[in-house]
Amino acid sequence: MSDKLRVGILGGTGMVGQRFVSLLENHPWFEVVAIAASPRSAGKTYEEAVGGRWKMDTPMPEAVKNIIVKNVNEVEEVAKEVDFCFSAVDMTKDEIKKIEEDYAKAETPVVSNNSAHRWTPDVPMIIPEINPEHLEVIEHQKKRLGTTRGFICVKPNCSIQSYTPVLTAWKKFEPTVAVVTTYQAISGAGKTFKDWPEMEHNIIPFIGGEEEKSEKEPLRVWGHVENGVIVPAENPIITSQCIRVPVLNGHTAAAFVNLNKKATKEELIEAMVNFSGEPQSLGLPSAPKQFIQYLEDDNRPQVALDVDYENGYGISIGRLREDSYFDWKFVGLSHNTVRGAAGGGVLMAELLKAKGFIDKK
């Protein structure tokens, strides 16, 4: 019998679910043994259920093609086969909240890509390099849910990944204000150009809910634990615009920042490239060796050249320079479905395993 933890993927037929399947192929710690989706997919093999909707660049892994898809609503049936699960279900927020809590109450930890529980006070929202200490609220969450091993842990929105790590690396310089515009890939909406042809040669200046997430979620990531809940930070103040652009993968951010403490460009770059966290110190399988790279060329980072940095788990920064109104400005790039979505979930699950929060049933 394999020593790997048995993994279920809830919502496994959608784009993020497919990314989980792809990233977990040959994973040293985790093995996909169950895939659950809507009732219309249940009973089919995974290959049949996905059909012509496979959206990854790499082929569907052979190991999952013949897995019989389960009904995601049959919680006990799925939970009994797995040690923990990833959640990428496509439901209403209330439905997601309920089903993720149902799996947790079935003593099955849930590592979620969804936004439904991001503001549940005792659910940690984790960027593994930045706030692993927030995992301590899990014990309080278990008490609320009445579980011994079941809990929910979520990752933040993909839109914050290309600038939040930078502001974290600059913490000692005390950022006070950040103005951020994100240029977001269509895969963030679960689309490819094949099924969203109107995005070719087009820009849409609105993405529902993204600006609020971009402004508020970093504050929760930077928050502190108090009396078993996460209290968000109060600063820096972030204001944002989020724009959909004709790019398949990769969210770019243009950021303007004020700092309370003076810093040179060399000091800011040094703080970024030397920034690391527990994924690096623990040697987690998916952890980027260097979390943030700085590119000196004026025409970098570019999606075409840099989106797959560190297999999509790293952040690329360029064009750091002084501004005529703000202190500094820069451009950031992150892979929205790897670091920003499924990959962030995989790295979080690795952290949870390393810290003893998930194990074999």
Coordinates of C-alpha atoms in Angstrom, one line a residue:
M1 CA 0.0 0.0 0.0
S2 CA 1.3 3.5 -0.9
D3 CA 2.7 5.7 1.8
K4 CA 1.2 8.7 0.0
L5 CA -1.8 10.5 1.4
R6 CA -5.0 9.7 -0.4
V7 CA -6.4 12.9 -2.1
G8 CA -9.9 13.8 -3.3
I9 CA -10.6 16.7 -5.7
L10 CA -14.0 18.3 -5.3
G11 CA -14.9 20.0 -8.6
G12 CA -12.3 18.0 -10.4
T13 CA -13.7 18.5 -13.9
G14 CA -13.4 22.4 -14.1
M15 CA -10.2 24.3 -15.0
V16 CA -8.8 24.6 -11.4
G17 CA -9.7 21.0 -10.7
Q18 CA -7.9 20.0 -13.9
R19 CA -4.9 22.0 -12.7
F20 CA -4.9 20.1 -9.4
V21 CA -5.0 16.8 -11.3
S22 CA -2.1 18.0 -13.5
L23 CA 0.1 19.3 -10.6
L24 CA -0.5 16.2 -8.5
E25 CA 0.7 13.8 -11.2
N26 CA 3.7 11.9 -9.6
H27 CA 3.6 14.1 -6.5
P28 CA 5.9 12.6 -3.8
W29 CA 3.4 13.0 -0.9
F30 CA 0.0 12.9 -2.4
E31 CA -2.0 10.6 -4.7
V32 CA -5.3 11.4 -6.4
V33 CA -7.7 8.5 -5.6
A34 CA -11.1 10.2 -5.8
I35 CA -12.6 12.9 -8.0
A36 CA -16.0 14.4 -7.3
A37 CA -18.1 16.7 -9.5
S38 CA -21.7 17.6 -10.3
P39 CA -24.3 14.8 -10.5
R40 CA -24.2 15.0 -14.3
S41 CA -20.6 13.8 -14.3
A42 CA -21.1 11.2 -11.6
G43 CA -20.7 7.6 -12.7
K44 CA -18.5 8.5 -15.7
T45 CA -14.8 7.9 -15.9
Y46 CA -12.9 11.1 -15.4
E47 CA -11.8 11.0 -19.1
E48 CA -15.5 10.7 -20.2
A49 CA -16.7 13.4 -17.8
V50 CA -14.1 15.9 -19.0
G51 CA -14.5 14.9 -22.6
G52 CA -13.2 17.6 -24.9
R53 CA -12.9 20.2 -22.1
W54 CA -9.4 19.3 -21.0
K55 CA -7.7 22.8 -20.7
M56 CA -4.2 22.0 -19.6
D57 CA -1.2 22.2 -21.9
T58 CA 0.0 18.7 -20.8
P59 CA -2.0 15.5 -21.4
M60 CA -4.4 14.2 -18.9
P61 CA -2.5 11.9 -16.5
E62 CA -3.1 8.2 -17.3
A63 CA -3.5 7.4 -13.6
V64 CA -6.8 9.4 -13.3
K65 CA -8.4 8.7 -16.7
N66 CA -10.4 5.7 -15.4
I67 CA -11.3 7.0 -11.9
I68 CA -15.1 6.9 -11.7
V69 CA -16.3 10.4 -10.8
K70 CA -18.4 10.6 -7.7
N71 CA -21.3 12.9 -6.9
V72 CA -19.7 15.8 -4.9
N73 CA -22.9 16.0 -2.8
E74 CA -22.5 12.4 -1.5
V75 CA -20.0 13.5 1.2
E76 CA -19.7 10.3 3.1
E77 CA -19.0 8.3 0.0
V78 CA -16.1 10.5 -1.0
A79 CA -14.8 11.2 2.5
K80 CA -14.4 7.5 3.3
E81 CA -11.9 7.1 0.5
V82 CA -9.6 10.0 1.1
D83 CA -7.3 11.5 3.8
F84 CA -8.0 15.1 2.7
C85 CA -9.4 16.9 -0.3
F86 CA -8.9 19.9 -2.5
S87 CA -12.0 22.0 -3.2
A88 CA -12.5 23.7 -6.5
V89 CA -16.3 23.4 -6.7
D90 CA -18.4 25.7 -8.9
M91 CA -21.4 26.5 -6.7
T92 CA -23.0 29.5 -5.0
K93 CA -21.1 30.9 -2.0
D94 CA -23.6 29.5 0.5
E95 CA -23.5 26.1 -1.2
I96 CA -19.7 26.1 -1.1
K97 CA -19.7 27.1 2.6
K98 CA -22.0 24.2 3.5
I99 CA -20.4 21.5 1.4
E100 CA -16.9 22.4 2.6
E101 CA -18.1 22.3 6.2
D102 CA -19.8 19.0 5.5
Y103 CA -16.6 17.5 4.4
A104 CA -14.7 18.9 7.4
K105 CA -17.4 17.5 9.7
A106 CA -16.8 14.1 7.9
E107 CA -13.3 14.4 9.4
T108 CA -11.8 15.2 6.0
P109 CA -9.6 18.3 5.9
V110 CA -10.5 20.7 3.1
V111 CA -7.9 22.7 1.3
S112 CA -10.0 25.2 -0.7
N113 CA -9.4 27.3 -3.8
N114 CA -12.8 28.9 -3.3
S115 CA -13.6 32.3 -1.8
A116 CA -16.6 31.3 0.3
H117 CA -14.6 30.8 3.6
R118 CA -12.0 33.5 3.2
W119 CA -13.6 35.7 5.7
T120 CA -14.8 33.0 8.2
P121 CA -12.9 34.2 11.3
D122 CA -11.4 30.9 12.3
V123 CA -10.5 29.7 8.8
P124 CA -6.9 30.5 7.9
M125 CA -6.3 32.1 4.5
I126 CA -2.7 31.2 3.7
I127 CA 0.2 32.2 1.5
P128 CA 2.6 29.7 2.9
E129 CA 5.7 31.9 2.8
I130 CA 3.9 34.8 4.5
N131 CA 1.5 33.7 7.2
P132 CA 1.9 30.1 8.3
E133 CA 1.4 31.1 11.9
H134 CA -2.3 31.6 11.1
L135 CA -2.7 27.8 11.0
E136 CA -3.0 27.9 14.8
V137 CA -6.6 28.9 14.5
I138 CA -7.4 25.4 13.1
E139 CA -7.7 24.0 16.6
H140 CA -10.3 26.6 17.4
Q141 CA -12.1 25.9 14.2
K142 CA -12.2 22.2 15.0
K143 CA -13.8 23.0 18.4
R144 CA -16.5 25.0 16.6
L145 CA -17.1 22.2 14.0
G146 CA -16.9 19.4 16.6
T147 CA -14.2 17.6 14.7
T148 CA -11.0 15.8 15.7
R149 CA -9.2 16.1 12.3
G150 CA -11.5 17.8 9.9
F151 CA -11.1 21.5 9.1
I152 CA -11.0 24.0 6.3
C153 CA -8.0 26.0 5.1
V154 CA -8.2 28.4 2.1
K155 CA -5.9 30.3 -0.2
P156 CA -6.4 33.9 -1.2
N157 CA -7.4 35.4 -4.5
C158 CA -5.1 34.9 -7.5
S159 CA -5.1 38.7 -8.1
I160 CA -3.0 39.5 -4.9
Q161 CA -0.1 37.2 -5.6
S162 CA 2.0 39.4 -7.8
Y163 CA 2.3 42.3 -5.3
T164 CA 1.4 41.1 -1.8
P165 CA 4.7 39.1 -1.5
V166 CA 6.6 42.3 -2.4
L167 CA 4.9 44.4 0.2
T168 CA 5.5 41.7 2.7
A169 CA 9.2 41.6 1.9
W170 CA 9.3 45.4 2.4
K171 CA 7.6 45.2 5.8
K172 CA 10.6 46.7 7.6
F173 CA 10.2 49.8 5.4
E174 CA 6.6 50.2 6.5
P175 CA 4.4 50.5 3.4
T176 CA 1.6 52.9 4.0
V177 CA -0.3 53.1 0.7
A178 CA -0.4 50.9 -2.4
V179 CA -2.2 51.7 -5.7
V180 CA -2.4 48.6 -7.8
T181 CA -3.8 47.8 -11.2
T182 CA -4.0 44.1 -12.1
Y183 CA -4.1 42.8 -15.7
Q184 CA -5.6 39.4 -15.3
A185 CA -5.5 36.4 -17.6
I186 CA -8.7 34.7 -18.9
S187 CA -7.9 31.4 -17.2
G188 CA -8.7 33.3 -14.0
A189 CA -12.3 33.1 -15.2
G190 CA -11.9 29.4 -16.0
K191 CA -11.7 30.1 -19.7
T192 CA -9.5 29.5 -22.7
F193 CA -9.6 31.5 -26.0
K194 CA -11.5 28.5 -27.6
D195 CA -14.5 29.1 -25.3
W196 CA -14.1 32.9 -24.9
P197 CA -13.2 34.0 -28.4
E198 CA -14.5 37.5 -27.8
M199 CA -11.5 38.1 -25.5
E200 CA -9.1 38.0 -28.4
H201 CA -7.8 41.5 -29.2
N202 CA -10.0 42.8 -26.3
I203 CA -9.7 44.3 -22.8
I204 CA -12.6 44.3 -20.3
P205 CA -12.2 47.0 -17.5
F206 CA -14.2 45.1 -14.9
I207 CA -14.0 41.8 -13.1
G208 CA -16.8 41.3 -10.6
G209 CA -15.6 41.2 -7.0
E210 CA -11.9 41.4 -7.8
E211 CA -11.1 44.9 -6.7
E212 CA -12.6 44.3 -3.2
K213 CA -10.6 41.1 -2.9
S214 CA -7.4 42.8 -4.2
E215 CA -7.8 45.6 -1.6
K216 CA -8.9 43.6 1.5
E217 CA -7.5 40.1 1.3
P218 CA -3.8 41.1 1.8
L219 CA -4.9 42.8 5.1
R220 CA -6.2 39.5 6.3
V221 CA -3.1 37.7 5.2
W222 CA -1.1 40.2 7.2
G223 CA -3.4 40.0 10.2
H224 CA -2.8 38.4 13.6
V225 CA -4.4 35.7 15.6
E226 CA -6.3 36.8 18.6
N227 CA -8.7 34.7 20.8
G228 CA -8.9 32.0 18.2
V229 CA -9.7 34.2 15.2
I230 CA -7.8 36.1 12.6
V231 CA -7.9 39.9 13.0
P232 CA -7.0 41.7 9.7
A233 CA -4.3 44.3 9.6
E234 CA -5.3 47.9 9.2
N235 CA -2.6 49.0 6.8
P236 CA -1.2 49.6 4.3
I237 CA -4.2 51.1 2.5
I238 CA -4.6 49.4 -0.9
T239 CA -6.7 50.7 -3.7
S240 CA -7.0 48.8 -7.0
Q241 CA -8.4 48.3 -10.5
C242 CA -8.7 44.9 -12.0
I243 CA -8.7 44.5 -15.8
R244 CA -9.2 41.4 -17.9
V245 CA -6.7 41.1 -20.7
P246 CA -6.2 38.7 -23.7
V247 CA -3.6 36.5 -22.0
L248 CA -4.2 32.8 -21.2
N249 CA -2.1 32.4 -18.0
G250 CA -0.4 35.1 -15.9
H251 CA -1.6 38.0 -13.8
T252 CA 0.4 41.2 -14.1
A253 CA 0.3 44.0 -11.6
A254 CA 1.5 47.6 -11.9
A255 CA 1.9 49.0 -8.3
F256 CA 2.7 52.4 -6.8
V257 CA 3.8 52.4 -3.1
N258 CA 4.6 54.8 -0.4
L259 CA 6.9 53.8 2.4
N260 CA 7.2 55.3 5.9
K261 CA 10.9 54.5 6.1
K262 CA 13.3 55.6 3.4
A263 CA 15.0 52.9 1.4
T264 CA 17.3 52.7 -1.6
K265 CA 16.5 50.7 -4.7
E266 CA 19.3 48.3 -3.8
E267 CA 17.8 47.7 -0.4
L268 CA 14.4 47.1 -1.8
I269 CA 15.7 44.6 -4.3
E270 CA 17.8 42.8 -1.7
A271 CA 14.7 42.5 0.6
M272 CA 12.7 40.9 -2.3
V273 CA 15.2 38.4 -3.6
N274 CA 16.2 37.3 -0.1
F275 CA 12.6 36.9 1.1
S276 CA 11.7 33.3 2.0
G277 CA 9.5 31.4 4.4
E278 CA 8.7 28.0 5.8
P279 CA 8.2 26.3 2.4
Q280 CA 11.8 27.0 1.7
S281 CA 13.2 26.2 5.2
L282 CA 11.1 23.0 5.3
G283 CA 12.1 22.0 1.7
L284 CA 8.5 21.4 0.6
P285 CA 8.3 19.5 -2.7
S286 CA 6.6 22.4 -4.6
A287 CA 8.3 25.3 -2.9
P288 CA 10.2 27.6 -5.2
K289 CA 13.8 27.8 -4.3
Q290 CA 13.7 31.5 -4.8
F291 CA 10.3 32.9 -4.1
I292 CA 10.8 36.4 -5.7
Q293 CA 13.1 37.1 -8.6
Y294 CA 14.0 40.6 -9.7
L295 CA 14.6 41.2 -13.5
E296 CA 16.8 44.1 -14.4
D297 CA 15.7 44.5 -18.1
D298 CA 13.2 47.2 -18.6
N299 CA 11.0 44.9 -20.7
R300 CA 10.6 42.3 -18.0
P301 CA 8.7 40.6 -16.5
Q302 CA 6.7 39.3 -19.5
V303 CA 4.0 36.7 -19.5
A304 CA 5.6 34.9 -22.5
L305 CA 9.0 34.7 -20.8
D306 CA 8.5 34.6 -17.1
V307 CA 5.1 33.2 -16.1
D308 CA 6.5 29.7 -15.5
Y309 CA 9.3 30.9 -13.2
E310 CA 10.0 28.2 -10.6
N311 CA 7.4 26.0 -12.3
G312 CA 4.8 28.7 -11.8
Y313 CA 5.3 28.9 -8.0
G314 CA 7.6 32.0 -8.1
I315 CA 6.9 35.7 -8.4
S316 CA 8.7 37.9 -11.0
I317 CA 9.3 41.6 -10.4
G318 CA 10.8 44.3 -12.6
R319 CA 10.8 48.0 -13.4
L320 CA 11.4 49.1 -9.8
R321 CA 12.0 52.8 -9.9
E322 CA 11.3 56.0 -8.0
D323 CA 8.0 57.8 -8.8
S324 CA 7.3 61.5 -9.1
Y325 CA 4.3 61.3 -6.7
F326 CA 4.6 58.0 -4.8
D327 CA 7.9 56.7 -3.4
W328 CA 8.3 53.7 -5.7
K329 CA 6.6 51.8 -8.5
F330 CA 7.1 48.3 -9.9
V331 CA 5.6 45.6 -12.1
G332 CA 4.9 42.1 -10.8
L333 CA 3.9 38.8 -12.5
S334 CA 2.5 35.6 -11.0
H335 CA 1.0 32.4 -12.6
N336 CA -2.6 32.7 -11.7
T337 CA -3.6 29.0 -11.9
V338 CA -0.4 27.7 -10.3
R339 CA 0.8 30.0 -7.5
G340 CA -2.6 31.8 -7.6
A341 CA -4.9 28.9 -7.6
A342 CA -4.3 25.1 -7.6
G343 CA -0.5 25.3 -7.0
G344 CA -1.1 27.6 -4.0
G345 CA -3.4 24.9 -2.7
V346 CA -0.9 22.1 -3.2
L347 CA 1.9 24.1 -1.5
M348 CA -0.5 24.9 1.4
A349 CA -1.4 21.2 1.7
E350 CA 2.3 20.3 1.8
L351 CA 2.7 22.9 4.6
L352 CA -0.2 21.3 6.5
K353 CA 1.3 17.9 6.2
A354 CA 4.7 19.0 7.3
K355 CA 3.2 20.8 10.3
G356 CA 1.2 17.7 11.3
F357 CA -2.3 19.0 10.4
I358 CA -3.1 16.4 7.8
D359 CA -2.1 12.7 8.0
K360 CA -3.5 9.3 7.2
K361 CA -7.0 8.4 8.5

